[in-house]
Coordinates of C-alpha atoms in Angstrom, one line a residue:
M230 CA 129.7 36.8 118.6
S231 CA 129.5 37.1 114.9
H232 CA 126.4 35.6 113.4
Q233 CA 124.3 36.5 110.3
T234 CA 121.5 38.7 111.8
V235 CA 117.9 39.3 110.9
I236 CA 116.3 42.3 112.5
V237 CA 112.6 42.1 113.6
L238 CA 111.3 45.7 113.7
D239 CA 108.6 46.0 116.4
F240 CA 105.5 48.0 115.4
G241 CA 103.5 47.0 118.5
G242 CA 102.3 43.6 117.4
Q243 CA 101.4 41.0 120.0
Y244 CA 103.5 38.2 118.3
N245 CA 106.8 39.9 118.0
Q246 CA 108.7 37.6 120.3
L247 CA 107.1 34.6 118.5
I248 CA 108.4 35.9 115.1
A249 CA 111.9 36.1 116.6
R250 CA 111.7 32.6 118.0
R251 CA 110.5 31.2 114.7
V252 CA 113.5 32.8 112.9
R253 CA 115.9 31.3 115.4
E254 CA 114.2 27.9 115.2
C255 CA 115.2 28.1 111.5
G256 CA 118.9 28.4 112.5
V257 CA 119.2 32.2 111.9
Y258 CA 120.1 34.7 114.7
C259 CA 117.7 37.6 115.1
E260 CA 117.0 40.5 117.4
V261 CA 113.8 42.5 118.1
K262 CA 114.4 46.3 117.8
P263 CA 111.9 49.1 118.3
C264 CA 110.7 50.7 115.1
T265 CA 112.1 54.0 116.4
T266 CA 115.7 52.6 116.4
P267 CA 117.9 55.0 114.2
L268 CA 118.7 53.5 110.8
A269 CA 122.4 54.0 111.3
E270 CA 122.2 51.8 114.4
L271 CA 120.4 49.1 112.5
Q272 CA 123.0 49.2 109.7
K273 CA 125.8 48.7 112.1
M274 CA 124.3 45.2 112.8
E275 CA 124.8 44.4 109.1
P276 CA 121.4 42.6 108.8
I277 CA 120.8 40.1 106.0
G278 CA 117.0 40.8 106.3
F279 CA 114.3 42.8 108.0
I280 CA 111.0 41.6 109.3
F281 CA 108.3 44.3 110.0
T282 CA 105.9 43.0 112.6
G283 CA 102.1 43.5 112.9
G284 CA 100.6 46.2 115.0
P285 CA 97.2 47.6 116.2
N286 CA 97.4 50.9 114.2
S287 CA 96.4 52.0 110.7
V288 CA 99.4 53.0 108.6
Y289 CA 97.7 56.1 107.1
L290 CA 97.2 57.9 110.4
E291 CA 99.7 60.5 111.4
T292 CA 100.1 59.0 114.9
S293 CA 101.0 55.6 113.7
P294 CA 104.5 54.2 114.0
Q295 CA 106.4 54.5 110.8
V296 CA 109.8 53.5 109.4
D297 CA 112.6 55.5 107.9
P298 CA 112.0 55.2 104.1
A299 CA 115.7 55.0 103.5
I300 CA 115.5 51.5 104.8
F301 CA 114.2 50.5 101.4
T302 CA 117.3 51.8 99.7
L303 CA 119.8 49.6 101.6
G304 CA 119.4 46.6 99.3
V305 CA 118.3 44.4 102.2
P306 CA 115.3 42.1 101.8
V307 CA 112.1 43.0 103.8
L308 CA 109.2 40.8 104.9
G309 CA 106.2 42.8 106.1
I310 CA 103.6 40.9 108.3
C311 CA 100.1 42.3 108.6
Y312 CA 100.7 46.0 109.6
G313 CA 104.2 45.5 108.3
C314 CA 102.8 44.5 104.9
Q315 CA 100.6 47.6 104.8
L316 CA 103.6 49.7 105.8
L317 CA 105.5 48.4 102.7
A318 CA 102.6 49.4 100.5
H319 CA 102.1 52.8 102.2
H320 CA 105.8 53.8 101.8
L321 CA 106.4 52.4 98.3
G322 CA 103.5 54.0 96.4
G323 CA 100.5 51.9 97.3
R324 CA 97.4 53.0 99.1
V325 CA 95.9 51.5 102.3
T326 CA 92.4 52.5 103.5
A327 CA 89.9 51.3 106.1
A328 CA 87.8 48.5 104.8
Q329 CA 84.5 49.8 103.7
D330 CA 82.5 46.6 104.3
D331 CA 82.9 43.4 106.3
S332 CA 84.0 41.4 103.3
A333 CA 87.3 43.2 103.1
R334 CA 88.0 42.8 106.8
E335 CA 89.5 39.4 107.7
Y336 CA 90.0 37.9 111.1
G337 CA 90.9 34.3 112.1
K338 CA 91.3 31.2 110.0
T339 CA 91.0 32.0 106.3
E340 CA 91.4 29.7 103.3
T341 CA 94.3 31.2 101.3
F342 CA 95.6 30.4 97.8
Y343 CA 99.3 30.8 97.1
D344 CA 101.4 31.3 94.0
A345 CA 103.9 28.5 94.4
S346 CA 106.3 30.3 91.9
C347 CA 106.9 33.0 94.5
P348 CA 110.1 32.3 96.6
L349 CA 108.1 32.9 99.8
F350 CA 105.8 30.0 99.0
K351 CA 108.3 27.7 97.3
G352 CA 107.5 24.0 97.8
L353 CA 104.2 24.7 99.5
P354 CA 100.7 23.5 98.6
E355 CA 98.7 25.9 96.4
S356 CA 96.2 26.5 99.2
G357 CA 96.1 26.4 103.0
I358 CA 94.6 28.0 106.1
S359 CA 96.2 31.3 107.2
W360 CA 95.5 33.4 110.3
M361 CA 94.2 36.8 109.4
S362 CA 93.8 39.9 111.6
H363 CA 93.3 43.1 109.6
G364 CA 90.6 45.7 109.3
D365 CA 92.4 47.8 106.7
Y366 CA 92.5 47.1 103.0
M367 CA 95.4 47.5 100.5
E368 CA 93.4 49.4 97.9
K369 CA 96.3 49.9 95.6
V370 CA 99.4 47.7 95.4
P371 CA 102.7 49.5 94.8
E372 CA 104.3 49.5 91.3
G373 CA 106.7 46.6 90.8
F374 CA 104.8 44.2 93.2
A375 CA 103.0 41.1 92.0
L376 CA 100.1 39.5 93.8
A377 CA 101.4 36.3 95.4
A378 CA 98.4 35.1 97.4
R379 CA 94.7 35.7 97.6
S380 CA 91.6 34.7 99.6
L381 CA 88.0 34.6 98.6
A382 CA 87.5 38.1 100.1
C383 CA 90.9 39.7 99.3
P384 CA 92.9 39.6 96.0
N385 CA 96.1 40.8 97.6
V386 CA 96.7 38.6 100.7
A387 CA 100.5 38.6 99.8
I388 CA 102.5 40.9 97.5
A389 CA 106.0 40.4 96.2
D390 CA 108.7 42.5 94.5
E391 CA 111.2 39.7 93.8
R392 CA 113.8 42.1 92.2
R393 CA 114.2 44.1 95.4
G394 CA 113.5 41.3 97.8
F395 CA 110.4 42.9 99.3
Y396 CA 107.5 40.7 100.4
G397 CA 104.3 41.4 102.4
V398 CA 101.7 39.1 103.8
Q399 CA 98.4 40.2 105.4
F400 CA 98.3 37.1 107.7
H401 CA 100.5 35.9 110.5
P402 CA 102.9 33.1 109.4
E403 CA 104.4 32.9 112.9
V404 CA 101.4 31.5 114.6
N405 CA 100.5 27.8 114.8
H406 CA 97.1 28.5 113.2
T407 CA 98.7 29.3 109.8
E408 CA 99.5 26.1 107.9
H409 CA 103.1 26.0 106.6
G410 CA 103.8 29.4 108.2
V411 CA 107.2 28.4 109.5
E412 CA 108.1 27.1 106.0
M413 CA 107.2 30.6 104.7
I414 CA 109.5 32.2 107.2
R415 CA 112.2 29.7 106.4
N416 CA 111.8 30.4 102.7
F417 CA 112.3 34.2 103.3
L418 CA 115.4 33.4 105.3
Y419 CA 117.0 31.0 102.9
E420 CA 115.5 31.7 99.5
V421 CA 115.4 35.5 99.8
C422 CA 118.0 36.5 102.4
H423 CA 120.4 33.5 101.5
A424 CA 121.0 32.7 105.2
S425 CA 123.7 30.1 106.0
G426 CA 121.9 28.8 109.2
D427 CA 124.8 29.5 111.5
W428 CA 122.8 29.8 114.8
T429 CA 123.1 26.7 116.8
M430 CA 123.3 26.2 120.6
G431 CA 126.5 24.2 120.3
D432 CA 128.1 27.2 118.4
Y433 CA 126.6 29.6 120.9
K434 CA 128.0 27.7 123.8
R435 CA 131.6 27.8 122.4
T436 CA 131.4 31.5 121.5
A437 CA 129.7 32.5 124.8
V438 CA 132.3 30.6 126.9
A439 CA 135.1 32.4 125.0
A440 CA 133.4 35.8 125.4
I441 CA 132.9 35.3 129.2
R442 CA 136.6 34.2 129.7
Q443 CA 137.7 37.3 127.8
K444 CA 135.4 39.7 129.8
V445 CA 136.0 38.2 133.3
G446 CA 139.7 37.6 132.9
S447 CA 141.0 36.7 136.4
G448 CA 138.0 38.4 138.1
R449 CA 135.6 36.8 140.5
V450 CA 131.9 36.3 139.7
L451 CA 128.9 36.0 142.2
L452 CA 125.6 34.5 141.2
A453 CA 122.4 34.2 143.1
L454 CA 121.2 30.8 142.2
S455 CA 117.4 30.3 142.5
G456 CA 117.3 26.7 141.3
G457 CA 115.1 27.7 138.3
V458 CA 116.1 26.9 134.7
D459 CA 117.5 30.3 133.9
S460 CA 119.8 30.7 136.9
S461 CA 120.9 27.0 136.7
V462 CA 121.9 27.3 133.1
C463 CA 123.6 30.6 133.8
A464 CA 125.6 28.9 136.6
A465 CA 126.6 26.0 134.3
L466 CA 127.7 28.4 131.6
L467 CA 129.8 30.5 134.0
A468 CA 131.3 27.4 135.6
E469 CA 132.3 26.1 132.2
A470 CA 133.9 29.4 131.4
V471 CA 135.6 30.5 134.7
G472 CA 135.4 27.5 137.1
E473 CA 136.6 28.3 140.6
Q474 CA 136.3 32.1 140.0
L475 CA 132.5 31.6 140.3
T476 CA 130.6 31.5 143.6
C477 CA 126.9 30.5 143.5
V478 CA 124.8 31.3 146.5
F479 CA 121.7 29.1 146.5
V480 CA 119.2 30.5 149.0
D481 CA 116.9 27.6 149.9
H482 CA 113.8 29.4 151.3
G483 CA 111.9 26.2 152.0
L484 CA 109.3 27.1 149.4
M485 CA 110.5 24.9 146.6
R486 CA 108.8 21.7 145.2
K487 CA 109.5 18.3 146.6
N488 CA 113.3 17.4 146.6
E489 CA 114.2 20.4 144.5
G490 CA 116.7 21.9 146.8
D491 CA 118.6 18.6 147.0
E492 CA 118.3 18.1 143.2
V493 CA 119.9 21.6 142.5
Q494 CA 122.7 20.8 145.0
A495 CA 123.3 17.4 143.4
A496 CA 123.4 18.9 139.9
F497 CA 126.2 21.3 140.8
Q498 CA 128.2 19.4 143.4
S499 CA 130.6 18.0 140.9
W500 CA 131.1 21.3 139.0
A501 CA 134.3 23.3 139.4
M502 CA 132.8 26.3 141.3
H503 CA 132.1 27.4 144.8
F504 CA 128.6 26.3 145.7
V505 CA 127.0 27.7 148.9
R506 CA 123.6 26.4 150.0
V507 CA 121.9 28.4 152.7
D508 CA 119.1 26.6 154.6
A509 CA 116.8 29.6 155.3
E510 CA 113.5 27.8 155.6
A511 CA 112.9 28.6 159.3
R512 CA 113.6 32.3 158.9
F513 CA 111.3 32.6 155.9
L514 CA 108.5 30.8 157.6
E515 CA 108.9 33.0 160.7
K516 CA 108.6 36.1 158.6
L517 CA 105.6 34.8 156.7
A518 CA 103.7 33.6 159.8
G519 CA 100.1 34.9 159.8
V520 CA 100.4 36.6 156.4
T521 CA 97.6 35.8 154.0
E522 CA 97.7 38.6 151.4
P523 CA 99.5 37.5 148.2
E524 CA 101.4 40.7 147.5
R525 CA 102.5 41.0 151.1
K526 CA 103.9 37.4 150.8
R527 CA 105.8 38.3 147.7
K528 CA 107.3 41.5 149.3
I529 CA 108.4 39.6 152.4
I530 CA 110.0 36.8 150.4
G531 CA 111.8 39.3 148.1
E532 CA 113.1 41.4 151.0
E533 CA 114.2 38.3 153.0
F534 CA 115.9 36.8 150.0
I535 CA 117.9 40.0 149.7
R536 CA 118.8 39.9 153.4
V537 CA 120.1 36.3 153.2
F538 CA 122.0 37.0 150.0
E539 CA 123.5 40.1 151.5
E540 CA 124.8 38.2 154.5
E541 CA 126.4 35.6 152.3
A542 CA 127.8 38.2 149.9
R543 CA 129.5 40.0 152.9
K544 CA 131.2 36.7 153.9
I545 CA 132.6 36.4 150.3
G546 CA 133.7 40.1 150.1
A547 CA 134.3 42.1 147.0
V548 CA 133.7 40.5 143.6
D549 CA 134.2 41.9 140.1
F550 CA 131.0 40.7 138.5
L551 CA 127.4 40.1 139.7
A552 CA 125.9 37.6 137.3
Q553 CA 122.1 37.4 136.5
G554 CA 120.0 34.9 134.6
T555 CA 118.2 37.6 132.6
I556 CA 116.9 36.2 129.3
Y557 CA 115.9 37.8 126.0
P558 CA 112.1 38.2 126.7
D559 CA 113.1 40.2 129.9
V560 CA 115.3 42.4 127.8
I561 CA 112.7 43.1 125.1
E562 CA 110.0 43.8 127.7
S563 CA 112.2 46.2 129.7
G564 CA 113.0 48.2 126.6
A565 CA 116.5 46.6 125.9
G566 CA 119.7 48.1 127.2
S567 CA 122.1 45.8 129.0
A568 CA 120.9 46.3 132.5
A569 CA 118.1 48.8 132.0
V570 CA 116.0 46.7 134.4
I571 CA 118.0 44.6 136.8
K572 CA 116.3 41.2 136.9
S573 CA 115.1 40.3 140.3
H574 CA 115.3 36.9 141.9
H575 CA 112.7 35.5 139.7
N576 CA 110.8 38.8 140.0
V577 CA 110.6 38.8 143.8
G578 CA 113.0 41.7 144.6
G579 CA 116.1 43.4 143.2
L580 CA 119.7 42.8 144.0
P581 CA 120.8 46.4 144.6
D582 CA 123.9 48.2 145.7
Y583 CA 124.8 46.4 148.9
V584 CA 126.8 43.7 147.0
D585 CA 130.3 44.9 146.4
F586 CA 130.7 44.4 142.7
K587 CA 132.0 46.4 139.7
E588 CA 129.8 45.2 136.8
I589 CA 126.7 43.1 136.0
I590 CA 127.2 40.2 133.6
E591 CA 124.1 38.6 131.9
P592 CA 125.4 35.6 129.8
L593 CA 121.8 34.5 128.7
R594 CA 120.4 37.9 127.7
L595 CA 120.2 37.0 124.0
L596 CA 118.4 33.7 124.5
F597 CA 114.7 32.7 124.5
K598 CA 113.5 30.2 127.1
D599 CA 113.6 27.2 124.8
E600 CA 117.1 28.2 123.7
V601 CA 118.2 28.4 127.4
R602 CA 117.0 24.8 127.9
Q603 CA 118.9 23.7 124.8
L604 CA 122.0 25.4 126.1
G605 CA 121.6 23.6 129.4
R606 CA 121.6 20.3 127.5
E607 CA 124.7 21.3 125.6
L608 CA 126.4 22.0 128.9
G609 CA 125.5 18.6 130.3
L610 CA 122.9 19.6 132.9
P611 CA 120.5 16.8 133.9
E612 CA 117.2 16.8 132.1
Y613 CA 115.1 17.0 135.3
L614 CA 116.7 20.4 135.8
V615 CA 116.7 21.6 132.2
S616 CA 113.1 20.7 131.5
R617 CA 111.8 21.9 134.9
Q618 CA 108.4 23.5 135.0
P619 CA 108.3 27.3 135.2
F620 CA 108.3 28.3 138.9
P621 CA 107.6 31.7 140.4
G622 CA 110.3 33.2 142.7
P623 CA 108.0 33.2 145.8
G624 CA 107.6 29.4 145.1
L625 CA 104.9 27.5 146.8
A626 CA 104.1 30.5 149.0
I627 CA 101.7 31.8 146.3
R628 CA 100.3 28.3 145.6
V629 CA 99.2 27.9 149.2
I630 CA 96.2 30.2 149.5
G631 CA 96.0 31.9 152.9
E632 CA 98.4 31.5 155.8
L633 CA 101.6 29.5 155.3
T634 CA 102.7 26.7 157.6
K635 CA 105.3 24.0 157.1
E636 CA 102.5 21.4 157.3
K637 CA 100.6 23.0 154.5
L638 CA 103.7 23.4 152.3
D639 CA 104.6 19.7 152.9
T640 CA 101.0 18.7 152.0
L641 CA 101.2 20.7 148.7
R642 CA 104.7 19.4 147.9
D643 CA 103.5 15.8 148.2
A644 CA 100.3 16.4 146.1
D645 CA 102.2 18.4 143.5
A646 CA 104.8 15.6 143.1
V647 CA 102.0 13.1 142.4
Y648 CA 100.4 15.4 139.9
R649 CA 103.7 15.9 138.0
E650 CA 104.6 12.2 138.1
E651 CA 101.2 11.2 136.6
I652 CA 101.5 13.9 133.9
A653 CA 104.9 12.5 133.0
N654 CA 103.6 8.9 133.1
A655 CA 100.9 9.9 130.6
D656 CA 103.6 11.5 128.3
L657 CA 101.9 14.8 128.6
D658 CA 104.8 16.6 130.3
R659 CA 106.2 18.0 127.0
E660 CA 102.8 18.8 125.6
I661 CA 101.4 21.0 128.4
G662 CA 102.9 24.5 128.8
Q663 CA 102.7 24.6 132.6
Y664 CA 101.0 22.5 135.2
F665 CA 100.9 22.7 139.0
A666 CA 98.8 22.1 142.1
V667 CA 97.3 24.8 144.4
L668 CA 96.3 24.1 148.0
T669 CA 93.2 26.2 148.5
N670 CA 92.0 27.6 151.8
T671 CA 88.7 25.8 151.4
R672 CA 87.8 22.8 153.6
S673 CA 84.9 20.6 152.9
V674 CA 83.3 17.4 154.3
G675 CA 84.3 14.0 152.9
V676 CA 84.0 10.4 153.7
M677 CA 87.1 8.1 153.9
G678 CA 86.7 4.6 155.1
D679 CA 83.9 4.7 157.7
G680 CA 84.8 8.1 159.0
R681 CA 83.9 11.7 158.2
T682 CA 86.7 14.0 157.1
Y683 CA 86.9 17.8 157.0
D684 CA 90.0 18.5 154.9
Y685 CA 91.4 20.8 152.2
T686 CA 90.4 21.1 148.6
L687 CA 93.3 20.9 146.1
A688 CA 93.1 22.6 142.7
L689 CA 94.9 21.4 139.7
R690 CA 96.0 23.9 137.1
A691 CA 97.3 23.2 133.6
V692 CA 97.6 25.6 130.6
N693 CA 98.9 25.7 127.1
T694 CA 100.6 28.9 125.9
S695 CA 103.2 30.2 123.5
D696 CA 104.1 33.3 125.3
F697 CA 102.5 33.2 128.8
M698 CA 100.7 36.5 127.9
T699 CA 97.6 34.5 127.1
A700 CA 96.9 30.9 127.9
D701 CA 94.2 28.3 127.4
W702 CA 93.4 25.6 130.0
A703 CA 94.8 22.2 128.9
R704 CA 92.4 19.4 128.1
I705 CA 93.9 16.6 130.2
P706 CA 92.2 13.3 129.5
Y707 CA 89.6 12.3 132.1
D708 CA 91.4 9.0 132.8
V709 CA 94.6 10.8 133.7
L710 CA 92.7 13.3 135.9
D711 CA 91.0 10.3 137.6
R712 CA 94.4 8.6 138.4
I713 CA 95.8 11.9 139.7
S714 CA 92.8 12.5 141.9
T715 CA 92.6 9.0 143.3
R716 CA 96.3 8.9 144.1
I717 CA 96.4 12.3 145.8
V718 CA 93.4 11.6 148.0
N719 CA 94.7 8.2 149.0
E720 CA 98.4 9.1 149.4
V721 CA 98.4 12.7 150.8
P722 CA 96.9 13.3 154.2
G723 CA 94.8 16.4 154.7
I724 CA 93.2 16.5 151.2
N725 CA 89.8 15.1 150.5
R726 CA 88.7 16.9 147.4
I727 CA 90.3 17.6 144.0
V728 CA 89.0 20.3 141.5
Y729 CA 90.4 21.2 138.0
D730 CA 90.7 24.8 136.9
V731 CA 89.1 25.3 133.5
T732 CA 89.7 29.1 133.2
S733 CA 91.8 30.6 130.5
K734 CA 94.0 33.7 130.7
P735 CA 92.4 36.2 130.4
P736 CA 90.2 36.5 132.4
A737 CA 92.2 34.5 135.0
T738 CA 96.0 34.6 135.5
I739 CA 98.1 31.4 135.3
E740 CA 99.0 31.5 138.9
W741 CA 96.3 31.8 141.6
E742 CA 98.0 34.5 143.6

């Protein structure tokens, strides 16, 4: 697939994936590469620009990650962010030192003044809030660089060598806290790198379908379909490309949300492919009977999923390709390489050697989650499937605290359905990053009608996050919480108390188990 490419060089910053997402949102394809990637390998990609990420190190230490200085002789524009900015200065004749006093260190929201004549800040207001995070100071700016932005504490918040196309900013334009940050990235891409904006999901769909057809030829493809967004979009893309040559095995473990198994089947029934739904609820529940420890639950579910899939795969016989819904964040986190880490069934267990296949195919491995959803829409998948909430592979098994029973799972399914319905009714479903209900193992006294009850406590969880590495609890309006609570207690037997989880990550995780 031939697209103009920007390379994001990773120096250990926490926002690297976010930088790449911002670039792609601007219509330009990019990839994240380790800073140790040989320059010759980077040159083969014919990049129109480089972005150096932030990082936790100090550029002047011998142990800090560096860059091949020859990168500055390629005639390719560079944008350095935070550590990346100091790296530019360090390699091009400037001097970076530890800040001697607190006034030169900057963290958090900072009022910043921009030179609007600089291409990076073209069309932007002369001042705005930027998000700083640096304890080092650019004591000397390299020759040929102009000062393009300042703050009250720092005269060189941004530097620019327009002749060579080198720009550095000591703040993070990729985060939401920086006002007009995305416009700055867009300016770098279009004003400096002269991008054409050729990265769209419609274009990607066409080229991906052609590439899959060429690779698969007349071969047969097998996909373990979990019902999540990634595997569903993967199935739709493969079906569009190779039709009846694809077999999807949907293992329904009985741990999905209300009606989800039927929804997945309905979504794919009319597609030209072989769709196999395995009703395995009874065998999963039998294996999980009496188990309360979360990691043990995960292990049992992962192993049983493999057993069920293995049985179905044997019925199908030899295939040429095993397809997986691996997406780009998985690739980045596993250290890249096509199948360096075989993605498990939503992280519950690998799909190892027992399946008789020749090669793994990962049609989504270049896409971020939001791009996967957009591709699903391009392929005509229903919105209820494309915009589905993130869901762990073990499903509701890790949202029922303690021992699992069908009764508890059905109770949670009904309560969770009410919760999701009311969030959608309040038009909050697109605003909140993730939301779900947890059936705790705590029972308490309640009064319903004239009688005393002793029923379960249900916890509601809702978080906002850009990367799921950190998350803040969502501030759902009280009147919405009130409606949710009233409906669940009135409509779902077995629950008499609702609590709302107001813990961020860290210290808590997003899931309870």
